[in-house]
GROMACS .gro file of C-alpha atoms in nm:
model
  208
    1ILE     CA    1   2.573   1.173  -3.310
    2ARG     CA    2   2.905   1.063  -3.444
    3PRO     CA    3   2.992   0.742  -3.649
    4LEU     CA    4   3.247   0.527  -3.468
    5ASP     CA    5   3.482   0.531  -3.772
    6GLY     CA    6   3.566   0.896  -3.673
    7LEU     CA    7   3.570   1.001  -4.036
    8GLN     CA    8   3.274   1.233  -4.005
    9ASP     CA    9   3.208   1.523  -3.777
   10PRO     CA   10   2.948   1.490  -3.500
   11VAL     CA   11   2.595   1.577  -3.605
   12HIS     CA   12   2.392   1.795  -3.375
   13LEU     CA   13   2.064   1.609  -3.316
   14THR     CA   14   1.893   1.870  -3.100
   15THR     CA   15   1.938   2.251  -3.100
   16ASP     CA   16   1.669   2.353  -2.859
   17PRO     CA   17   1.792   2.588  -2.589
   18SER     CA   18   1.640   2.370  -2.327
   19GLN     CA   19   1.810   2.066  -2.161
   20ASP     CA   20   1.820   1.741  -2.361
   21PHE     CA   21   1.985   1.437  -2.198
   22SER     CA   22   1.969   1.065  -2.115
   23PRO     CA   23   1.948   0.942  -2.472
   24ALA     CA   24   1.846   0.577  -2.533
   25TRP     CA   25   1.887   0.424  -2.887
   26SER     CA   26   1.610   0.198  -3.005
   27PRO     CA   27   1.719  -0.153  -3.112
   28SER     CA   28   1.658  -0.063  -3.474
   29GLY     CA   29   1.891   0.239  -3.449
   30ARG     CA   30   1.645   0.467  -3.612
   31GLN     CA   31   1.491   0.630  -3.299
   32ILE     CA   32   1.636   0.791  -2.992
   33ALA     CA   33   1.436   0.844  -2.681
   34PHE     CA   34   1.561   1.123  -2.442
   35VAL     CA   35   1.465   1.350  -2.161
   36SER     CA   36   1.399   1.709  -2.245
   37THR     CA   37   1.276   2.018  -2.057
   38ARG     CA   38   1.159   2.201  -2.376
   39SER     CA   39   0.796   2.181  -2.265
   40GLY     CA   40   0.877   2.332  -1.924
   41GLU     CA   41   0.904   2.000  -1.741
   42LYS     CA   42   1.124   1.697  -1.777
   43GLU     CA   43   0.938   1.467  -2.028
   44ILE     CA   44   1.019   1.185  -2.259
   45TRP     CA   45   1.073   1.289  -2.620
   46LEU     CA   46   1.137   1.063  -2.929
   47ALA     CA   47   1.369   1.168  -3.219
   48ASP     CA   48   1.291   0.992  -3.550
   49LEU     CA   49   1.618   0.980  -3.744
   50ASP     CA   50   1.436   0.903  -4.067
   51ARG     CA   51   1.253   1.236  -4.063
   52THR     CA   52   1.365   1.589  -4.108
   53GLU     CA   53   1.040   1.763  -4.055
   54ASP     CA   54   0.853   1.711  -3.726
   55ARG     CA   55   1.130   1.483  -3.609
   56PHE     CA   56   1.059   1.530  -3.238
   57GLN     CA   57   0.760   1.388  -3.057
   58ASN     CA   58   0.658   1.426  -2.691
   59ILE     CA   59   0.542   1.079  -2.590
   60SER     CA   60   0.494   1.119  -2.209
   61ARG     CA   61   0.274   1.430  -2.232
   62ASN     CA   62   0.235   1.476  -1.861
   63LEU     CA   63   0.333   1.815  -1.711
   64SER     CA   64   0.233   1.696  -1.359
   65THR     CA   65   0.520   1.452  -1.331
   66SER     CA   66   0.897   1.461  -1.389
   67GLU     CA   67   1.014   1.183  -1.633
   68ALA     CA   68   1.360   1.019  -1.637
   69HIS     CA   69   1.564   0.710  -1.752
   70PRO     CA   70   1.406   0.584  -2.074
   71ALA     CA   71   1.488   0.221  -2.167
   72TRP     CA   72   1.387   0.020  -2.471
   73SER     CA   73   1.258  -0.332  -2.482
   74PRO     CA   74   1.483  -0.576  -2.665
   75ASP     CA   75   1.257  -0.578  -2.979
   76GLY     CA   76   1.202  -0.201  -2.970
   77SER     CA   77   0.820  -0.242  -2.938
   78ARG     CA   78   0.803  -0.078  -2.596
   79LEU     CA   79   0.976   0.199  -2.400
   80SER     CA   80   0.980   0.223  -2.024
   81TRP     CA   81   1.063   0.524  -1.811
   82SER     CA   82   1.000   0.668  -1.460
   83ALA     CA   83   0.759   0.939  -1.368
   84ALA     CA   84   0.792   1.114  -1.027
   85THR     CA   85   0.514   1.312  -0.875
   86ALA     CA   86   0.548   1.625  -0.663
   87GLU     CA   87   0.478   1.412  -0.359
   88GLY     CA   88   0.781   1.186  -0.438
   89GLN     CA   89   0.595   0.882  -0.568
   90GLN     CA   90   0.804   0.696  -0.836
   91ASN     CA   91   0.601   0.519  -1.103
   92LEU     CA   92   0.727   0.301  -1.384
   93LEU     CA   93   0.550   0.357  -1.714
   94ILE     CA   94   0.557   0.164  -2.046
   95TRP     CA   95   0.467   0.301  -2.386
   96GLU     CA   96   0.396   0.095  -2.692
   97THR     CA   97   0.527   0.197  -3.033
   98ALA     CA   98   0.233   0.022  -3.200
   99HIS     CA   99  -0.001   0.255  -3.027
  100PRO     CA  100   0.190   0.579  -3.012
  101ASN     CA  101  -0.108   0.803  -2.927
  102ASP     CA  102  -0.225   0.594  -2.629
  103ARG     CA  103  -0.135   0.700  -2.277
  104PRO     CA  104   0.161   0.497  -2.131
  105LYS     CA  105   0.065   0.218  -1.891
  106THR     CA  106   0.168   0.239  -1.531
  107ILE     CA  107   0.331  -0.090  -1.421
  108ASN     CA  108   0.430  -0.038  -1.070
  109SER     CA  109   0.678   0.164  -0.861
  110GLY     CA  110   1.025   0.227  -1.000
  111LEU     CA  111   1.295   0.481  -1.088
  112TRP     CA  112   1.542   0.287  -1.309
  113SER     CA  113   1.432   0.002  -1.535
  114ALA     CA  114   1.595  -0.279  -1.735
  115TRP     CA  115   1.416  -0.519  -1.964
  116SER     CA  116   1.452  -0.903  -1.957
  117PRO     CA  117   1.601  -1.051  -2.277
  118ALA     CA  118   1.260  -1.199  -2.354
  119GLY     CA  119   1.097  -0.854  -2.311
  120ASP     CA  120   0.824  -0.978  -2.085
  121ALA     CA  121   0.957  -0.840  -1.751
  122VAL     CA  122   1.153  -0.546  -1.614
  123LEU     CA  123   1.385  -0.499  -1.326
  124ALA     CA  124   1.316  -0.179  -1.131
  125GLY     CA  125   1.534   0.028  -0.900
  126LEU     CA  126   1.355   0.228  -0.630
  127GLU     CA  127   1.489   0.493  -0.398
  128SER     CA  128   1.387   0.631  -0.052
  129PRO     CA  129   1.559   0.917   0.123
  130ASN     CA  130   1.802   0.674   0.293
  131HIS     CA  131   1.792   0.350   0.093
  132ALA     CA  132   1.797   0.200  -0.260
  133TYR     CA  133   1.601  -0.112  -0.356
  134LEU     CA  134   1.573  -0.360  -0.646
  135SER     CA  135   1.257  -0.527  -0.759
  136GLY     CA  136   1.108  -0.673  -1.075
  137TYR     CA  137   0.767  -0.696  -1.248
  138ASN     CA  138   0.579  -0.889  -1.509
  139ILE     CA  139   0.482  -0.624  -1.771
  140HIS     CA  140   0.155  -0.794  -1.852
  141SER     CA  141   0.014  -0.844  -1.498
  142SER     CA  142   0.229  -0.591  -1.307
  143SER     CA  143   0.287  -0.868  -1.051
  144LEU     CA  144   0.618  -0.905  -0.872
  145ILE     CA  145   0.879  -1.144  -1.017
  146LEU     CA  146   1.149  -1.043  -0.767
  147PRO     CA  147   1.085  -0.951  -0.402
  148ILE     CA  148   1.204  -0.604  -0.301
  149LEU     CA  149   1.575  -0.631  -0.214
  150THR     CA  150   1.766  -0.363  -0.019
  151LEU     CA  151   2.082  -0.252  -0.205
  152PRO     CA  152   2.409  -0.169  -0.027
  153GLY     CA  153   2.435   0.174  -0.181
  154PRO     CA  154   2.276   0.414  -0.433
  155LEU     CA  155   2.168   0.292  -0.773
  156ASN     CA  156   2.316   0.480  -1.070
  157GLY     CA  157   2.213   0.242  -1.355
  158ILE     CA  158   2.074  -0.103  -1.420
  159THR     CA  159   2.102  -0.364  -1.693
  160TRP     CA  160   1.973  -0.722  -1.757
  161GLY     CA  161   2.212  -0.940  -1.949
  162PRO     CA  162   2.123  -1.253  -2.150
  163ASP     CA  163   2.366  -1.491  -1.986
  164ARG     CA  164   2.392  -1.666  -1.650
  165LEU     CA  165   2.678  -1.607  -1.416
  166GLY     CA  166   2.977  -1.838  -1.433
  167GLN     CA  167   3.088  -2.064  -1.156
  168LEU     CA  168   3.060  -1.893  -0.816
  169PRO     CA  169   3.356  -1.863  -0.581
  170PRO     CA  170   3.352  -2.138  -0.313
  171GLU     CA  171   3.229  -1.917  -0.035
  172LEU     CA  172   2.942  -1.783  -0.244
  173ALA     CA  173   2.856  -2.128  -0.366
  174ALA     CA  174   2.831  -2.255  -0.007
  175ALA     CA  175   2.612  -1.956   0.091
  176ALA     CA  176   2.380  -2.024  -0.209
  177GLN     CA  177   2.308  -2.369  -0.068
  178LEU     CA  178   2.166  -2.229   0.256
  179THR     CA  179   1.798  -2.178   0.306
  180PRO     CA  180   1.736  -1.827   0.433
  181THR     CA  181   1.503  -1.773   0.724
  182PRO     CA  182   1.180  -1.622   0.590
  183PRO     CA  183   1.128  -1.264   0.712
  184TRP     CA  184   0.769  -1.349   0.816
  185SER     CA  185   0.555  -1.660   0.881
  186GLU     CA  186   0.183  -1.721   0.817
  187LEU     CA  187  -0.049  -1.738   1.121
  188VAL     CA  188  -0.393  -1.872   1.068
  189SER     CA  189  -0.639  -1.831   1.356
  190PRO     CA  190  -0.958  -2.046   1.326
  191GLN     CA  191  -1.280  -1.848   1.365
  192SER     CA  192  -1.611  -2.017   1.466
  193ASP     CA  193  -1.822  -1.789   1.241
  194VAL     CA  194  -1.621  -1.867   0.918
  195PRO     CA  195  -1.715  -2.175   0.707
  196GLY     CA  196  -1.454  -2.448   0.695
  197GLY     CA  197  -1.182  -2.411   0.430
  198ARG     CA  198  -1.236  -2.034   0.407
  199GLN     CA  199  -1.052  -1.740   0.561
  200LEU     CA  200  -1.150  -1.401   0.688
  201ILE     CA  201  -0.960  -1.080   0.608
  202VAL     CA  202  -0.940  -0.830   0.892
  203PRO     CA  203  -0.791  -0.483   0.900
  204LEU     CA  204  -0.456  -0.426   1.074
  205PRO     CA  205  -0.412  -0.100   1.272
  206SER     CA  206  -0.162   0.140   1.102
  207VAL     CA  207  -0.112  -0.093   0.808
  208GLU     CA  208  -0.230   0.003   0.457
   0.00000   0.00000   0.00000
């Protein structure tokens, strides 16, 4: 850590021989979340800058997953990160500072995350072997707030700013007025054995 005035030498925050990386400052400036391998696996650790003894705390506490990309909510009350399983599943987790000993809550799938300015939703980046995607979730219900969008290339970071975009260029403004063709359409097939106004759910082969 080094003050921006450049008058002081950098201070070594961690001295563990393991890897410590991906630091994320809390909005208060008094805590830093980071990824460390000091437990033998990539996990999320928290450094409390107001403490000298027992400064570091393992808040993910899960040796069966590999954690990455911590991100703070705007008010500093929550911290999100991704947890990848050995099978390649990418889960987005949220930890609350008010309940530090509780297990983090799984929101949905995700690798990168960025909080909304209001702190009630997160954007999430997802990856497959050949594609990258963008989605978004409500943190209280885990429901989608943004359909999964295919990105043109790999995702190396994500942020959510407080302002709207300015005036679009003419060609983009014209495109924004078009109504896209839905990727699917609903098909309802009446059934004689189902009461009126109700619907029947049936399994689809090879669809989970």
